[in-house]
mmCIF file of C-alpha atoms in Angstrom:
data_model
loop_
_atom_site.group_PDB
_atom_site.id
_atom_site.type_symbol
_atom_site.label_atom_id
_atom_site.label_comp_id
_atom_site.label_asym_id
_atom_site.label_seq_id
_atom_site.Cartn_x
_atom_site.Cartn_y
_atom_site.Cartn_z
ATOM 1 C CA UNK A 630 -154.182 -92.887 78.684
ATOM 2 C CA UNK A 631 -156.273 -95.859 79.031
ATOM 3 C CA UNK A 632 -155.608 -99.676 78.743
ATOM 4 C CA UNK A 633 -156.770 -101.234 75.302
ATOM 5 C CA UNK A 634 -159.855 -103.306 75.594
ATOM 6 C CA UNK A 635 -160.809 -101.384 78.931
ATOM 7 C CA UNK A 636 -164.694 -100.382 79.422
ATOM 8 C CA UNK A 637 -163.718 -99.220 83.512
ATOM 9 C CA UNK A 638 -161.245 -98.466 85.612
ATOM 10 C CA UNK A 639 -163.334 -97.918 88.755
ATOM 11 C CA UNK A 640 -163.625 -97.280 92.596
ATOM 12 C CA UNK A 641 -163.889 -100.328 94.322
ATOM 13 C CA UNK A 642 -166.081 -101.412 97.569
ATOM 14 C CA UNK A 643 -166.652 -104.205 100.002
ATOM 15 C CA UNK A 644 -168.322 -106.465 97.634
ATOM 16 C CA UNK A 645 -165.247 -106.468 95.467
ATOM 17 C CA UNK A 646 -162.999 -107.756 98.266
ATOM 18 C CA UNK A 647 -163.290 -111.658 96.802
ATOM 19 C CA UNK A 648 -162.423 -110.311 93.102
ATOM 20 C CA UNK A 649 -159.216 -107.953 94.525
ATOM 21 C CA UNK A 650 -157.926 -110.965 96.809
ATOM 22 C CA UNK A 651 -157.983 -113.810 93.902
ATOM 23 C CA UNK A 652 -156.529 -111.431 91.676
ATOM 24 C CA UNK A 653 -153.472 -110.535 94.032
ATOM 25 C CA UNK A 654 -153.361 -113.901 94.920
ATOM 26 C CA UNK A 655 -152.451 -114.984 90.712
ATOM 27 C CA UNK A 656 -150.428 -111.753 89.956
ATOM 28 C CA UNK A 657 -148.025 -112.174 93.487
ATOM 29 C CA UNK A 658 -147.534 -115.757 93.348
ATOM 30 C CA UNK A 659 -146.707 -115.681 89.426
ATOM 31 C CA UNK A 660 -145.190 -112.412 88.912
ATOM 32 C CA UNK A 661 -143.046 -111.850 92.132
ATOM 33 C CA UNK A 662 -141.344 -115.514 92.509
ATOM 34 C CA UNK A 663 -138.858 -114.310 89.536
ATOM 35 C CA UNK A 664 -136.871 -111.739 92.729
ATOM 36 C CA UNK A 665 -137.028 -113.816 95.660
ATOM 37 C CA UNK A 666 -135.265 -116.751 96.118
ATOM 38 C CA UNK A 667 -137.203 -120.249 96.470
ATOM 39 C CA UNK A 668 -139.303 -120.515 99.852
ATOM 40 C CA UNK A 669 -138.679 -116.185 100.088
ATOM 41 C CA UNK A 670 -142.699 -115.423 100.014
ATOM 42 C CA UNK A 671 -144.212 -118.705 101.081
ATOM 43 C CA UNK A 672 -144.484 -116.882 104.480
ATOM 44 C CA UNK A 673 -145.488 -113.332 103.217
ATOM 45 C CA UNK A 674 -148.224 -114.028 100.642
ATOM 46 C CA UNK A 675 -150.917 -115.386 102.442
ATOM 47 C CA UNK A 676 -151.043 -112.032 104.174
ATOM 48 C CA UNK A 677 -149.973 -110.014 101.021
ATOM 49 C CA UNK A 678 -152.855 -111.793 98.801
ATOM 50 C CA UNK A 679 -156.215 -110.549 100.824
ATOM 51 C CA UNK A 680 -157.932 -107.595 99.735
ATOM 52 C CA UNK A 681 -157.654 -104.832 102.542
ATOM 53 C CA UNK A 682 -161.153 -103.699 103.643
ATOM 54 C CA UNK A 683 -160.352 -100.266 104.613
ATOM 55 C CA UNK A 684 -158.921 -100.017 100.978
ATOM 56 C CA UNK A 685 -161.933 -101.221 99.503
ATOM 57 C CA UNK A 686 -164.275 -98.546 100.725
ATOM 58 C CA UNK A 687 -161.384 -95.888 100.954
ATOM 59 C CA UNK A 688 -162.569 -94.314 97.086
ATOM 60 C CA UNK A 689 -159.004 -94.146 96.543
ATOM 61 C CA UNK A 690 -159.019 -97.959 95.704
ATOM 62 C CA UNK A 691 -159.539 -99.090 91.786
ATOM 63 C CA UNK A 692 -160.585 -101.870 89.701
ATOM 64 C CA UNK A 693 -159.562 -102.258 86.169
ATOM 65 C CA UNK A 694 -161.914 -104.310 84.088
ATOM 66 C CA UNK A 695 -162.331 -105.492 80.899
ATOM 67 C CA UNK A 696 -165.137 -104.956 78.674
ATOM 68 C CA UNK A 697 -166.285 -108.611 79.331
ATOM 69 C CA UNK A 698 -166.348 -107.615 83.298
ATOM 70 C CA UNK A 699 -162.962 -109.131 84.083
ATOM 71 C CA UNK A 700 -160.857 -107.895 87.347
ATOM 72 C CA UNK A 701 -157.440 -107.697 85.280
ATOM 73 C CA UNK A 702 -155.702 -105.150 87.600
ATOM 74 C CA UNK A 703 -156.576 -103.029 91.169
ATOM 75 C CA UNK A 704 -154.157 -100.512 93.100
ATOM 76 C CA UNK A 705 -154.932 -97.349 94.831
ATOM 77 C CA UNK A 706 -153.304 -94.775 97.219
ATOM 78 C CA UNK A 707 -154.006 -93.922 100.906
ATOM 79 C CA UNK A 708 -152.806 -90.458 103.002
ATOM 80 C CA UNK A 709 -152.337 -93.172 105.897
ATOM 81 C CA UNK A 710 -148.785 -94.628 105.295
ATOM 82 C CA UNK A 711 -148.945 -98.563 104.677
ATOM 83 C CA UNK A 712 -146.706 -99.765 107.758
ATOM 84 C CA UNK A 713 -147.913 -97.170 110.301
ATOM 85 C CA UNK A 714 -151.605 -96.156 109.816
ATOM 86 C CA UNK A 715 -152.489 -94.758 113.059
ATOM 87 C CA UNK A 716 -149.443 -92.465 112.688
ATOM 88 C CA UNK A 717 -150.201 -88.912 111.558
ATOM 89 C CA UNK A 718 -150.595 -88.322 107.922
ATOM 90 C CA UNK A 719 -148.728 -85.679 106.123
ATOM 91 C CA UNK A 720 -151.720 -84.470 103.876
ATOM 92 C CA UNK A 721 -149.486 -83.542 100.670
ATOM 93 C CA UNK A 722 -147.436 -87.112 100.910
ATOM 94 C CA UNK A 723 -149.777 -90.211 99.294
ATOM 95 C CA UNK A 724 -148.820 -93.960 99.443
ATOM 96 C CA UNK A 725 -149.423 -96.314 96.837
ATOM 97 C CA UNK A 726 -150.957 -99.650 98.176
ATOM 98 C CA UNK A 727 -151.591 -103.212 96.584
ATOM 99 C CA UNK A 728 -151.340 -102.830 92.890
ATOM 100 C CA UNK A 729 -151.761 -106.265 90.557
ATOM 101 C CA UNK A 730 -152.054 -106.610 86.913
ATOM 102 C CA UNK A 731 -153.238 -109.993 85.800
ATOM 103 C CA UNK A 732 -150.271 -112.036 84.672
ATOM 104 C CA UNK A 733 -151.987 -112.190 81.091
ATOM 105 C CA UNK A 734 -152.174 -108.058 80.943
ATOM 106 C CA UNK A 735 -148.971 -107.286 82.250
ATOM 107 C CA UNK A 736 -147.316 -104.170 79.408
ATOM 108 C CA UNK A 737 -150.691 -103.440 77.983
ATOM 109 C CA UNK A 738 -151.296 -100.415 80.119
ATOM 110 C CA UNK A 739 -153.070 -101.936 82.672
ATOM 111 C CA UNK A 740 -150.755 -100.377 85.586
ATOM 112 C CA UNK A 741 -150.120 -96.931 83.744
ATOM 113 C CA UNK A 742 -153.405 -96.555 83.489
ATOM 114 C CA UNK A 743 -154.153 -96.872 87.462
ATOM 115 C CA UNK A 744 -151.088 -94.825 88.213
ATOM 116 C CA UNK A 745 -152.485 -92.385 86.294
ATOM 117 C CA UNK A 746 -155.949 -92.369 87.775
ATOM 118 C CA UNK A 747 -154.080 -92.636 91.453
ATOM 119 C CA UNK A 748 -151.993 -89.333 90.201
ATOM 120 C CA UNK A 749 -154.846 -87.381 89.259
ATOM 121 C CA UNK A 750 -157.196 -88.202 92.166
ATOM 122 C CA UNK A 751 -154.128 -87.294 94.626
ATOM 123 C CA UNK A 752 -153.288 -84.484 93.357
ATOM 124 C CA UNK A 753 -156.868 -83.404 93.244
ATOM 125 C CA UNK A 754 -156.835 -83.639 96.990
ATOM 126 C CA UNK A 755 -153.439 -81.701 97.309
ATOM 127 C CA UNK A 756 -151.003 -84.650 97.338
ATOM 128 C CA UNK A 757 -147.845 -83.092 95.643
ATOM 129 C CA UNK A 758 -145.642 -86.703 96.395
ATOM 130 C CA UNK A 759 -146.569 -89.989 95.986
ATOM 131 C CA UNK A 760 -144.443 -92.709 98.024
ATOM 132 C CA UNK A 761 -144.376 -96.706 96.979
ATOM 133 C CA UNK A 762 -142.770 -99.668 98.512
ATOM 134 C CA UNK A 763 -142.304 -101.722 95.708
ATOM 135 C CA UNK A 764 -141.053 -105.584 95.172
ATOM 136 C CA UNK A 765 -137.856 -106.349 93.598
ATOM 137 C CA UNK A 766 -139.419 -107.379 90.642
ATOM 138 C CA UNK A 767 -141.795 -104.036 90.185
ATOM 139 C CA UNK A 768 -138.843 -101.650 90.127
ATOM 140 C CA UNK A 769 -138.619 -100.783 86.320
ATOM 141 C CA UNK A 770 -142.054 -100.367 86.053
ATOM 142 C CA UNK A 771 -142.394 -97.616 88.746
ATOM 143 C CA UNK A 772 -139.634 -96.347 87.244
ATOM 144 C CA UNK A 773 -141.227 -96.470 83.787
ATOM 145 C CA UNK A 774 -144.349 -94.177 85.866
ATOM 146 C CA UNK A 775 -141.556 -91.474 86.956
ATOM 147 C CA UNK A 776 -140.800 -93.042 90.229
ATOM 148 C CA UNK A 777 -137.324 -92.948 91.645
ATOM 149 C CA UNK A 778 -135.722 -95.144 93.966
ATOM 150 C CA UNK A 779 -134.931 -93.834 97.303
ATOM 151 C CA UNK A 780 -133.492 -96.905 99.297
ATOM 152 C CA UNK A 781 -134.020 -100.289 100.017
ATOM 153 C CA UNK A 782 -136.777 -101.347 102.219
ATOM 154 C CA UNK A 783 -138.182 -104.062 104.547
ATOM 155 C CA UNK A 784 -141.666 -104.640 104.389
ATOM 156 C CA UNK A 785 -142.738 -106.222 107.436
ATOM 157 C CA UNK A 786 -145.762 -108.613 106.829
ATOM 158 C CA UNK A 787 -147.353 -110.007 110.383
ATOM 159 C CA UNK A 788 -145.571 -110.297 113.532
ATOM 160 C CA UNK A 789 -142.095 -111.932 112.395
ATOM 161 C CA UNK A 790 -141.929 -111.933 107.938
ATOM 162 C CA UNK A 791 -139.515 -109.019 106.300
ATOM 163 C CA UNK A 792 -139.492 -109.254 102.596
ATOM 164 C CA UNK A 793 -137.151 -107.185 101.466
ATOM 165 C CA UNK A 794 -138.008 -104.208 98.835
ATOM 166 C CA UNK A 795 -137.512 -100.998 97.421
ATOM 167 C CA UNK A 796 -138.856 -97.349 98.908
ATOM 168 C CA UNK A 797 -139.852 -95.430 96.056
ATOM 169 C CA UNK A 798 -140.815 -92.002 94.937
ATOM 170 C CA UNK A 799 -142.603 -89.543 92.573
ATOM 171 C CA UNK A 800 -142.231 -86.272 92.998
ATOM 172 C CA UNK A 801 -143.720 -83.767 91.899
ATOM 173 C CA UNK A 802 -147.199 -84.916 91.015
#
């Protein structure tokens, strides 16, 4: 399944890391506010809204375009787990990292789609689980992508910001 209207959905690299970070920045501070109360993220997004190099030039990191060119949505998986990656990896366990769909393409397949690319490309490389930390607000849509919820979870962002979340899970692949 592809999203309508998309020519690409495509690995990403360092010259992309402007794109990713503007695009995170107007899908987290429009489409997360609705689960956090006032003030929650003021702290968190700054950090949560810049493009993570190592992602970029991972492969495993994807842009979704329009035919026009358009960054409308970006996500990707790692083997290194989000809040620990110098701990050892566990080579069939994969992590979602740093979807965003552009407010204006959010239900038009925009996320299925890179879930779907993310799926196949992990299980290519023997992934048989996929693990997410997910906002509050991003729950039903994992869901909606055969993720269950395991527990809730606090992200920590920098030294001293939690936001809390949700530990997610999609097994098998």
């Amino acid at each position: 399944m592809t999203a309508p209207d998309l020519t690409v959905i495509r690995a990403t690299g360092p010259d992309d890391a402007d794109a990713v970070s503007a695009l995170l920045r107007v899908c987290y501070t429009t489409l997360m506010a609705p689960g956090y109360p006032p003030g929650a993220l003021s702290q968190a997004l700054p950090f949560m809204m810049r493009a993570n190099p190592a992602l970029l030039r991972s492969g495993r990191f994807y842009a979704v375009e329009t035919a026009e060119g358009a960054l409308i949505g970006c996500g990707g998986w790692s083997l290194e787990r989000p809040d620990a990656p110098q701990d050892p990896v566990d080579p069939t366990l994969g992590h979602v990292r740093h979807f965003a769909t552009h407010p204006d393409w959010v239900r038009r397949g925009v996320g299925a789609a890179l879930i779907e690319r993310c799926v196949a490309d992990a299980r290519s490389g023997g992934v048989r689980r996929l693990e997410c930390y997910a906002s509050l607000v991003a729950q039903t849509f994992y869901q909606s992508q055969g993720f269950r919820l395991l527990a809730p979870f606090d992200v920590r962002v920098g030294a001293s910001i939690v936001i809390p979340s949700l530990r997610m899970m999609r097994d098998p692949l």
